[in-house]
Tab-separated table of C-alpha atoms and ligand atoms in Angstrom:
chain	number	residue	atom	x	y	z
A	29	UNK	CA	14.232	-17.117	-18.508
A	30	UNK	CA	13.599	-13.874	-16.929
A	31	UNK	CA	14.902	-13.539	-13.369
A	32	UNK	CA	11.505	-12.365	-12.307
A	33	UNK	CA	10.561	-16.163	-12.844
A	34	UNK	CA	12.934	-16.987	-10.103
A	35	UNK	CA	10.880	-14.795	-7.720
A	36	UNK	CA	8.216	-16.763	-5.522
A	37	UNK	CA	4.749	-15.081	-5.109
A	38	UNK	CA	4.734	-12.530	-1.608
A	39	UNK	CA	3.512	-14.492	1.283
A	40	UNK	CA	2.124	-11.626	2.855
A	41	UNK	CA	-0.257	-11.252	-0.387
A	42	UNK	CA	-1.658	-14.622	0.491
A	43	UNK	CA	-2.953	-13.530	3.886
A	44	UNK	CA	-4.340	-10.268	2.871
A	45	UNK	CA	-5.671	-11.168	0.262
A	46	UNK	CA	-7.680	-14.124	2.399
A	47	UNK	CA	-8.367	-11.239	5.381
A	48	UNK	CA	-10.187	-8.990	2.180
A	49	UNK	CA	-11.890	-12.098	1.319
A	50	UNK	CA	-13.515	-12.290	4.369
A	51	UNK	CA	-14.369	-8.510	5.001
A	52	UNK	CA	-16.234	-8.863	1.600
A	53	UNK	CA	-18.239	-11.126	2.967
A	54	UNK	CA	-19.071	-8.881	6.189
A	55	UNK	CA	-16.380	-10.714	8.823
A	56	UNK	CA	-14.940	-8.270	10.734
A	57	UNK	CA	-11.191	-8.424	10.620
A	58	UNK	CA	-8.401	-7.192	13.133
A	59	UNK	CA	-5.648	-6.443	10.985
A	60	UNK	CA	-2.022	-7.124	12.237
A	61	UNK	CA	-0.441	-8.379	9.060
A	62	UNK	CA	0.161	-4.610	7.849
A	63	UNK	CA	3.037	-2.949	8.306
A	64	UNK	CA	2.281	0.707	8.446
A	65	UNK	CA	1.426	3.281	10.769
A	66	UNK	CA	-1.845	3.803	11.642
A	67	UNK	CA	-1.765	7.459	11.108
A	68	UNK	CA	-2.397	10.695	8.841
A	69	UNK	CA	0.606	12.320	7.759
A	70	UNK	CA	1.415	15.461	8.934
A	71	UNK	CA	-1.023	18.122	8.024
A	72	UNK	CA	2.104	20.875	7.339
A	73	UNK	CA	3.318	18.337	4.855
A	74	UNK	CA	0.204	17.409	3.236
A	75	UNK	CA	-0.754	21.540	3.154
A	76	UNK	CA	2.862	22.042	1.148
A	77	UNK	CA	2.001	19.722	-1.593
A	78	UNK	CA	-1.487	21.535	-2.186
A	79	UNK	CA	0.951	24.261	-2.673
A	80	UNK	CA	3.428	22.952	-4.704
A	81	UNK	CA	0.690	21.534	-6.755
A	82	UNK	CA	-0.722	25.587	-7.082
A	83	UNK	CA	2.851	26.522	-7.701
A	84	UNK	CA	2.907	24.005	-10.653
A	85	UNK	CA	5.136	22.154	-9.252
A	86	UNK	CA	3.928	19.495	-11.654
A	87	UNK	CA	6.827	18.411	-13.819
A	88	UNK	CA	10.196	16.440	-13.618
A	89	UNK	CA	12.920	17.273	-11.247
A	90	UNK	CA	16.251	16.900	-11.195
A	91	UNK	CA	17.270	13.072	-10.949
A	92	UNK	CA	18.795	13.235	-7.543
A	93	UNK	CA	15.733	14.856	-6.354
A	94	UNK	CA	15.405	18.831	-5.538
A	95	UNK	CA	18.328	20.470	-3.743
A	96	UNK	CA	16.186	21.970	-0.539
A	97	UNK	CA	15.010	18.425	0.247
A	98	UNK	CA	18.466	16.799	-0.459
A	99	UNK	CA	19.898	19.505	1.970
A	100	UNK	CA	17.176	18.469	4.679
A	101	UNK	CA	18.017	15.323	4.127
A	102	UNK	CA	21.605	15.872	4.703
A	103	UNK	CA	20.462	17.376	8.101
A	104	UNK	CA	18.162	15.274	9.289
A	105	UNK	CA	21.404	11.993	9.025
A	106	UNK	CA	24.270	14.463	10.549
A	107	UNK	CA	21.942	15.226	13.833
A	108	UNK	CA	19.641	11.736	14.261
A	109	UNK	CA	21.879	9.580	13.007
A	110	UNK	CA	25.740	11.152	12.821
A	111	UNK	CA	25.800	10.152	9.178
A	112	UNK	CA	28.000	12.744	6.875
A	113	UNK	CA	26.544	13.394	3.609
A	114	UNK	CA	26.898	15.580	0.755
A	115	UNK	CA	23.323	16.800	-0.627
A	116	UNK	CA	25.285	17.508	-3.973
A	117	UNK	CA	26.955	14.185	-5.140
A	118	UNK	CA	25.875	11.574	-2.014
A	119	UNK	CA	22.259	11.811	-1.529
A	120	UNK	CA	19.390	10.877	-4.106
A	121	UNK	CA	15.626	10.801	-2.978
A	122	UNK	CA	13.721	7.647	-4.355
A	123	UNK	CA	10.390	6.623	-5.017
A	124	UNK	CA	9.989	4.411	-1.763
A	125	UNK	CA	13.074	2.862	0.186
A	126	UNK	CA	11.580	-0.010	-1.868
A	127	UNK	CA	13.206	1.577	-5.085
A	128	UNK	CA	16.641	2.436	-3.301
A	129	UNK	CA	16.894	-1.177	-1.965
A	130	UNK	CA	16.217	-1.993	-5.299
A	131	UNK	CA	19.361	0.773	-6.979
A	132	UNK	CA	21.643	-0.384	-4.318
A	133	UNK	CA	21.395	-3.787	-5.508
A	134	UNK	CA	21.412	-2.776	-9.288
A	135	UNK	CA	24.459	-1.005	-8.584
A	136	UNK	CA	26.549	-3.215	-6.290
A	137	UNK	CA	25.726	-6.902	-7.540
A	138	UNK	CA	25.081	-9.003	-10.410
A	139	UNK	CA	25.590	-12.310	-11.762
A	140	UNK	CA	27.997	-14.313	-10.297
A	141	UNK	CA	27.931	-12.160	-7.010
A	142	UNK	CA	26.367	-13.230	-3.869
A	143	UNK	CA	24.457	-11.300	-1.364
A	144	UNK	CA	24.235	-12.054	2.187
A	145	UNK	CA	20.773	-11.314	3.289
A	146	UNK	CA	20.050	-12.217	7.574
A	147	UNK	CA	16.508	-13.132	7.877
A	148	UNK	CA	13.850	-13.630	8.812
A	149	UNK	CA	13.712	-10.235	6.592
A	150	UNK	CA	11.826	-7.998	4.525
A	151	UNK	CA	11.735	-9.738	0.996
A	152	UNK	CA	12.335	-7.276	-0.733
A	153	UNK	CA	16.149	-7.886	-0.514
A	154	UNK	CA	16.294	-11.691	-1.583
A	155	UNK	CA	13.779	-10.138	-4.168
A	156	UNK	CA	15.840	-7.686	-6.009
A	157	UNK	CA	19.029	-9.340	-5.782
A	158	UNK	CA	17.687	-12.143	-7.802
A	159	UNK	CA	15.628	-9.441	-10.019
A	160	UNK	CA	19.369	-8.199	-10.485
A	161	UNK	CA	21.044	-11.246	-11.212
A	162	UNK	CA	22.632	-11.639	-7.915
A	163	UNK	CA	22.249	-14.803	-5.723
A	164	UNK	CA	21.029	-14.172	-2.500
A	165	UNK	CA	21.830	-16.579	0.271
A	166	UNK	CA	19.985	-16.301	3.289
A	167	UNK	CA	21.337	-16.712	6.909
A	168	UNK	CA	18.846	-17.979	9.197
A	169	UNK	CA	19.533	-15.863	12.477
A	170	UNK	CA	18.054	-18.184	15.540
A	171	UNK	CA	15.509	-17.432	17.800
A	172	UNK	CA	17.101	-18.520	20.647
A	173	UNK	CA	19.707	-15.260	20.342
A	174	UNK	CA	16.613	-13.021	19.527
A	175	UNK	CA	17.313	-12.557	16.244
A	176	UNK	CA	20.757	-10.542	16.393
A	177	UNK	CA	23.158	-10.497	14.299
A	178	UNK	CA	26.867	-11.788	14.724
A	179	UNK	CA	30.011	-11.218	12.626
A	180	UNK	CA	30.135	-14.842	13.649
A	181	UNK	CA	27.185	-15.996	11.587
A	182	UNK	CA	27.907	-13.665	8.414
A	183	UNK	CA	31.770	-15.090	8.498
A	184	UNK	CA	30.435	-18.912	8.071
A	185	UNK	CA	28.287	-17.517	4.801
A	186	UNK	CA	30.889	-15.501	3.255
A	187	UNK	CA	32.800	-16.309	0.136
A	188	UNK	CA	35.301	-15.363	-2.955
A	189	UNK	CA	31.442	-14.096	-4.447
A	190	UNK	CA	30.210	-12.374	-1.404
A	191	UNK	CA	29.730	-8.891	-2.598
A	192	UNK	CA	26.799	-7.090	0.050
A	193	UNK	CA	25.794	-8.102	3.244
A	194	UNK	CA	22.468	-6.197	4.031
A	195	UNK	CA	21.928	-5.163	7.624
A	196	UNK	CA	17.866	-4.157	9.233
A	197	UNK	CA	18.263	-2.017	12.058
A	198	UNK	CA	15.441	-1.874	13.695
A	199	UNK	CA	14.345	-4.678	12.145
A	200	UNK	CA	11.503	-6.028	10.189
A	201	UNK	CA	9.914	-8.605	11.283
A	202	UNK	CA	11.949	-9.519	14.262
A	203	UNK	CA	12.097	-6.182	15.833
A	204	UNK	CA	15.865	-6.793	17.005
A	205	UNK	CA	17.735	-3.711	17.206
A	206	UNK	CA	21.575	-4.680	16.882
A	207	UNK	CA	24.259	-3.013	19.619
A	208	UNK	CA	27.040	-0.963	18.537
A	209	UNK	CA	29.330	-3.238	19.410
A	210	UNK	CA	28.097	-5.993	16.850
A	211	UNK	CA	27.932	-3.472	14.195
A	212	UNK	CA	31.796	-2.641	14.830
A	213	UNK	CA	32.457	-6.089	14.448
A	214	UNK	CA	30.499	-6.652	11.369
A	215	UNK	CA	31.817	-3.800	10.062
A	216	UNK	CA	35.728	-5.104	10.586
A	217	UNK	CA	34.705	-8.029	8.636
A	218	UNK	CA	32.877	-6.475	5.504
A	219	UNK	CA	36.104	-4.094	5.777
A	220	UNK	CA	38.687	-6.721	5.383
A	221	UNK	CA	36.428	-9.003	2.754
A	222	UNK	CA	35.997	-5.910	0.708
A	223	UNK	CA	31.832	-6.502	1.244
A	224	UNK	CA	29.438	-3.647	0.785
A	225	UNK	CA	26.738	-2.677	3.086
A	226	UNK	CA	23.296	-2.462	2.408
A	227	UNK	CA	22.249	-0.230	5.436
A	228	UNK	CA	18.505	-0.031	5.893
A	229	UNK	CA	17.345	2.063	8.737
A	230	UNK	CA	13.578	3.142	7.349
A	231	UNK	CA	12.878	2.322	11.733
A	232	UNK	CA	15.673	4.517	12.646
A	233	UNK	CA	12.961	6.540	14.998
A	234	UNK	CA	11.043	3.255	16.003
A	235	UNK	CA	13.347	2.312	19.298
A	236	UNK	CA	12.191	1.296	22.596
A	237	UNK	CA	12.624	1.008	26.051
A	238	UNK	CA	15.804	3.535	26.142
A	239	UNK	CA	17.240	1.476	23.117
A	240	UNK	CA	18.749	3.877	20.540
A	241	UNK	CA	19.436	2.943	16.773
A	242	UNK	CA	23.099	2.916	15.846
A	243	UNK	CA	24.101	3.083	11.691
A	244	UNK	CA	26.351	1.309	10.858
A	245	UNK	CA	27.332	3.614	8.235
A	246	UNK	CA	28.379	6.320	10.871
A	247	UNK	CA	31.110	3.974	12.412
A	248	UNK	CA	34.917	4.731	11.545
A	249	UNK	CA	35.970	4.020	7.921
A	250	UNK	CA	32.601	2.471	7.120
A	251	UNK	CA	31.579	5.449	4.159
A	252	UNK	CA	33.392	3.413	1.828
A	253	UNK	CA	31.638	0.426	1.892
A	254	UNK	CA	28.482	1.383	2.815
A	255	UNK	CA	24.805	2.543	1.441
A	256	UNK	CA	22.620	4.061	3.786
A	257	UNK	CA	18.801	3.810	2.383
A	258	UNK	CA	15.967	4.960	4.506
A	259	UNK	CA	12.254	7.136	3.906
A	260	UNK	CA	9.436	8.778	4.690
A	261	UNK	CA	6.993	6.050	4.498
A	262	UNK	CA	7.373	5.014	8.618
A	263	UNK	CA	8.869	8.001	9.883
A	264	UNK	CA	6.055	10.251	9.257
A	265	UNK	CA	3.334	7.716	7.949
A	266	UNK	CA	3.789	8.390	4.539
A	267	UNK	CA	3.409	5.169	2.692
A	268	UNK	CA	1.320	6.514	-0.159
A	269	UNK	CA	3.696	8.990	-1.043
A	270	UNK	CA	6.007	6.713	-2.327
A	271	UNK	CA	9.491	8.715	-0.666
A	272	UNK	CA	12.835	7.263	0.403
A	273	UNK	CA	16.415	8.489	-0.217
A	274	UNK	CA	19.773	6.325	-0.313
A	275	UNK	CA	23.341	8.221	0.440
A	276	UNK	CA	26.735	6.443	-0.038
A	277	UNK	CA	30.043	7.837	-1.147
A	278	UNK	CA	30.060	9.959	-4.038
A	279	UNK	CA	31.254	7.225	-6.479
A	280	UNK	CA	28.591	4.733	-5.123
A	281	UNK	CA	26.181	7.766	-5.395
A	282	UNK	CA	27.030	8.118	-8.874
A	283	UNK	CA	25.633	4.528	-9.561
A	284	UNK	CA	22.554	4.687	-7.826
A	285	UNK	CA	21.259	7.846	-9.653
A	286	UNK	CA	22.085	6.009	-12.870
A	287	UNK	CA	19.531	3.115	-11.757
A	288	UNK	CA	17.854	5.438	-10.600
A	289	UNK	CA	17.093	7.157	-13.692
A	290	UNK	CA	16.528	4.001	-15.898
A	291	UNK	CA	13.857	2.909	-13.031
A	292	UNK	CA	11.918	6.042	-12.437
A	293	UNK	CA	13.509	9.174	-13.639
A	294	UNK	CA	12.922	10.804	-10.188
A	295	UNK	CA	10.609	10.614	-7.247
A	296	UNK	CA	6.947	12.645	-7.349
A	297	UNK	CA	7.878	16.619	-7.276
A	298	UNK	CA	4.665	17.861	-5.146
A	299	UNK	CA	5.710	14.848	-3.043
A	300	UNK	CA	9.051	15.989	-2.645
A	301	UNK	CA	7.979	19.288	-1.335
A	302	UNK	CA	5.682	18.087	0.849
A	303	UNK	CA	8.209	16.098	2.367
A	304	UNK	CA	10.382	19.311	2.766
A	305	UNK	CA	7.899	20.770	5.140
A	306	UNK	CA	7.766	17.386	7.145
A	307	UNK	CA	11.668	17.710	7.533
A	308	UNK	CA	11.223	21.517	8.112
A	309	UNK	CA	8.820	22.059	10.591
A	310	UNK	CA	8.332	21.521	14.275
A	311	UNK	CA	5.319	19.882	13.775
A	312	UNK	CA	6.816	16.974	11.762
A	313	UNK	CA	9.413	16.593	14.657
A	314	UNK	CA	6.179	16.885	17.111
A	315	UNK	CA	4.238	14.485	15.018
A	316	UNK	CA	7.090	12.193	14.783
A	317	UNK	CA	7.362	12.110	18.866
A	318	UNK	CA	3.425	11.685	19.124
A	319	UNK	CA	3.896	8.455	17.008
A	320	UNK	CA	6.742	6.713	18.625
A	321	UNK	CA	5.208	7.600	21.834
A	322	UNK	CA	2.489	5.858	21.158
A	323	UNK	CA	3.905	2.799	19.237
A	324	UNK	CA	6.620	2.301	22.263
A	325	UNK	CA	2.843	1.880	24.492
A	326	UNK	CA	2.382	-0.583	22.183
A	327	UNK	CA	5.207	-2.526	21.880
A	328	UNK	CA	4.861	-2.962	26.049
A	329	UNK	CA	1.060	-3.852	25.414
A	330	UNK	CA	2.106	-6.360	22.860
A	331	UNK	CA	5.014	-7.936	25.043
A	332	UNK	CA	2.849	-8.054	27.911
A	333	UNK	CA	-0.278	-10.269	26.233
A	334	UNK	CA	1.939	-11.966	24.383
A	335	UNK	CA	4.420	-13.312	26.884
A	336	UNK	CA	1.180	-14.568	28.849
A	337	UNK	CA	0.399	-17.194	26.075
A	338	UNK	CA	1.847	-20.323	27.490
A	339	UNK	CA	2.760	-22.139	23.603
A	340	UNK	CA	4.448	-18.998	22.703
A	341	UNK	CA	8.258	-18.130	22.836
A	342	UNK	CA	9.030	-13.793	22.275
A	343	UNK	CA	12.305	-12.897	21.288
A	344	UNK	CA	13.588	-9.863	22.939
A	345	UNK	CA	12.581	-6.896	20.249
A	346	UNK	CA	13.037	-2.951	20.998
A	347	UNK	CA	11.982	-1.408	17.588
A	348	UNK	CA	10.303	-1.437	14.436
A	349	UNK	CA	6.847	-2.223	15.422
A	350	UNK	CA	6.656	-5.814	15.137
A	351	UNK	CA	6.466	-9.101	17.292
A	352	UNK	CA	7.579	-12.553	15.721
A	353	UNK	CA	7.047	-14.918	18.414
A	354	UNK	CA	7.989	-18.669	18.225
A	355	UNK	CA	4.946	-20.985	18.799
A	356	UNK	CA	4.762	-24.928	19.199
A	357	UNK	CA	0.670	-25.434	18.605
A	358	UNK	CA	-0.418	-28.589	17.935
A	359	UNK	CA	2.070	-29.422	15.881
A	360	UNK	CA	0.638	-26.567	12.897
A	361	UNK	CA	3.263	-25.048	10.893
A	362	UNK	CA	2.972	-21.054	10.183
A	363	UNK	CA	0.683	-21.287	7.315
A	364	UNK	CA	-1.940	-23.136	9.095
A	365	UNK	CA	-1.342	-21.261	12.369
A	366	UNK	CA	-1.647	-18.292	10.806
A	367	UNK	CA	-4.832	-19.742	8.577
A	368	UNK	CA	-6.354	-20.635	11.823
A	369	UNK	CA	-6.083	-17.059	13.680
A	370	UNK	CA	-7.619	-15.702	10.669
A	371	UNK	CA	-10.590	-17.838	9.970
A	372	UNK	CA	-11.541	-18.389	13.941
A	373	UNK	CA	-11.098	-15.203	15.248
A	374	UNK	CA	-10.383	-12.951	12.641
A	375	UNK	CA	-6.766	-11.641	13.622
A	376	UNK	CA	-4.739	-11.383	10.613
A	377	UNK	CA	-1.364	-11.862	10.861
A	378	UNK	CA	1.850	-13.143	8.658
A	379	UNK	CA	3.314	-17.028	8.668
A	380	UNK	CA	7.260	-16.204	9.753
A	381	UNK	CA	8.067	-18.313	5.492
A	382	UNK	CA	7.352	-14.789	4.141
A	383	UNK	CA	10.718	-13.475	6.022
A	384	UNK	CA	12.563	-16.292	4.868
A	385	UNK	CA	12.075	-20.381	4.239
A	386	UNK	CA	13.521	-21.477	7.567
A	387	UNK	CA	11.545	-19.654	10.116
A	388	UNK	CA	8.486	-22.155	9.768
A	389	UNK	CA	7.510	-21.900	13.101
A	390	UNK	CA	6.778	-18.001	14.095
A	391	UNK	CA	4.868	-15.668	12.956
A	392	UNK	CA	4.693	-12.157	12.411
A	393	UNK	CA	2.292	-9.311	14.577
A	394	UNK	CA	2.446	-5.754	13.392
A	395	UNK	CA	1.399	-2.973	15.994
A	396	UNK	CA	0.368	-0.680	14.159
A	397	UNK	CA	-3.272	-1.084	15.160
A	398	UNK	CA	-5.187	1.356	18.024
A	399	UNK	CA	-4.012	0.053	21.506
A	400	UNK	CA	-7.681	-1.072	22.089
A	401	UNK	CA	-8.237	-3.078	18.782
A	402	UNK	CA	-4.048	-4.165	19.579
A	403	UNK	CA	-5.302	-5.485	23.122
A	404	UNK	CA	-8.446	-6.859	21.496
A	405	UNK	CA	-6.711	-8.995	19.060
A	406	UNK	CA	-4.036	-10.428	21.518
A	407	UNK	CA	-6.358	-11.315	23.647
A	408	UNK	CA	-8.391	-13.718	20.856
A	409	UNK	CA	-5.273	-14.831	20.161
A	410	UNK	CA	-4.365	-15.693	23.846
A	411	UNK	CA	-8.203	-17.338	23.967
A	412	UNK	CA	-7.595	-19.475	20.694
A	413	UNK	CA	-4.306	-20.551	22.043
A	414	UNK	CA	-5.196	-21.227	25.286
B	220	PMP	N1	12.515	-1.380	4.426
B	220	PMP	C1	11.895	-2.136	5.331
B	220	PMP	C2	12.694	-2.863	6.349
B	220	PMP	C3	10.493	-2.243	5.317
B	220	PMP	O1	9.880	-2.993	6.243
B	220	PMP	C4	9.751	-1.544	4.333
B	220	PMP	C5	8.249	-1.608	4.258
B	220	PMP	N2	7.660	-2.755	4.555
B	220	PMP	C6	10.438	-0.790	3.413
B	220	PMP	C7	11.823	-0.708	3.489
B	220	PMP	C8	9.705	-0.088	2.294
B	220	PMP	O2	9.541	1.212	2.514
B	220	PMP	P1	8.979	2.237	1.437
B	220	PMP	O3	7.520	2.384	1.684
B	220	PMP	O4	9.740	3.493	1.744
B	220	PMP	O5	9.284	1.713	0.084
């Protein structure tokens, strides 16, 4: 049987697909089941890859990606993020984080190993594990501590087989942005248990209220161990360009590229040098500032309406730009809570299942709407909960 088989269908699908239904029939919907940003992406990028495309910058390019954006790369993780990589032999761009999420766990597990994957989470991870081989186990981080991840939790779930322990910072869907601290911790134990790191900070920029993102993969002796993957996509709204890059050690590196090449060859070249200029120029550093600016308006616009709905329970979040409230409505589960926001006022949003089986009972609201139609669609949601 083909591990694919073992794959269940996305639940975020289900909803959008639903929320299209009913725009084709002229309902107008307030969508807050996407998670992208709202904007364009920097013109200075998108004029570069009218360029490169005059250039004829048109055909393959070297697996790892081309060495100016490699060496951006390289410079954009020592000064954000105090990560120390080689553009030579540690860095490879990707087509999407999505695809070095999916190299990392090509290269690091297969049958027989087990991954440790916190959710409520992306599902990507549990997905390409098992598309791997790999057994994912999930560990169910509570509510109650907003999400966060202990050393305390991972060390119940880990085992002779226990081979990567991914870690979301900022996360998606909780918005939980884990403390240094933590990290140090959790980084002690992958250390002595010989456990790689599946580092994914794509909402490395996407921290609020004075928080600040911490990789794990810049702590002492964590290069080793670790795989840093992270993109374009949220940084500079570039979803539809299809960019990410992973960098590890050398020897991990080594691996990924070879994935890497069996998946996709290499990421889009006019894409690539598009993405230069975004790294390049002041105005992707100024666009990037006019977006976080505005999403941290919305995460406090978002807390606020939300913590005035009285069946609702928000977890403390400071990046990313999601909300995953806890409800207790009339005894619904997620599915039909979610079913019901949709089809009575219109609000689309995501049942907390598709971030992981146990979190039945929250759901998932993506700010990455205008403030107005954000405020709008709280508000209908505050009215239908009422
Ligand atoms: N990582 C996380 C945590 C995400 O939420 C997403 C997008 N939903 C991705 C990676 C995928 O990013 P990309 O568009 O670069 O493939």
């Amino acid at each position: 049987m083909p591990y694919l088989d073992l794959i269940p269908a996305s639940g975020i699908r289900k909803i959008f697909d639903r929320a299209s239904e009913l725009e084709g029939q002229g309902k107008r919907i307030l969508h807050l089941e996407i998670g992208r940003p709202d904007f364009d992406s920097p013109s200075s990028a998108k004029a570069a890859v009218m360029t490169a495309l005059n250039e004829g910058r048109v055909h393959y390019t070297e697996n790892r990606g081309i060495p100016k954006l490699r060496r951006l790369i390289a410079e954009k993780l020592r000064d954000d993020n105090n990560l120390h990589y080689d553009p030579e032999s540690e860095i490879v761009v990707t087509n999407g984080t999505s695809e070095g999420v999916a190299m990392a766990m090509a290269a690091l597990a297969g049958p027989g190993d087990e991954v440790i994957v916190p959710t409520p989470s992306w599902s990507h991870y549990v997905s390409c594990a098992t598309l791997f081989g790999a057994t994912p186990v999930e560990l169910a981080l509570k509510a109650d501590n907003d999400y966060q991840l202990t050393r305390e939790a991972v060390e119940k779930l880990v085992s002779e087989r226990t081979r990567v322990l991914v870690v979301n910072t900022p996360n998606n869907p909780s918005g939980a942005v884990y403390p240094e601290k933590e990290l140090r911790s959790i980084l002690e134990l992958c250390l002595e248990r010989s456990i790689y790191i599946l580092s994914d900070e794509i909402y490395d920029y996407f921290c609020f209220g004075g928080e600040r993102h911490v990789s794990i993969a810049a702590l002492p002796n964590a290069k080793p161990i670790c795989v840093v993957a992270n993109g374009f996509s949220k940084t500079y709204s570039m979803t539809g360009w299809r960019l990410g890059y992973v960098a590890s050690s050398a020897e991990i590196a080594a691996k990924l590229n070879k994935a890497h090449q069996y998946l996709t060859v290499c990421a889009n070249s006019f894409a690539q040098h598009g993405a230069c200029a975004a790294l390049a120029d002041d105005e992707g550093r100024q666009f990037l500032e006019k977006m976080t600016e505005s999403f941290e308006r919305r995460w406090r616009i978002t807390n606020q309406l939300l913590s005035e709905i009285k069946c609702l329970r928000l977890p403390r979040s400071a990046g990313a730009f999601y909300a995953f409230p806890s409800f207790d409505y009339k005894g619904m589960s997620a599915d039909q809570l979610c079913a019901y926001l949709l089809e009575e006022g219109g609000v689309a949003t995501v049942p907390g299942t598709a971030f992981g089986e146990a979190h039945k009972d929250a759901f998932r609201i993506a700010y990455s709407v205008n403030e107005t139609e954000l405020a709008e669609a709280l508000t209908i949601i505050k009215n239908l909960l009422a």
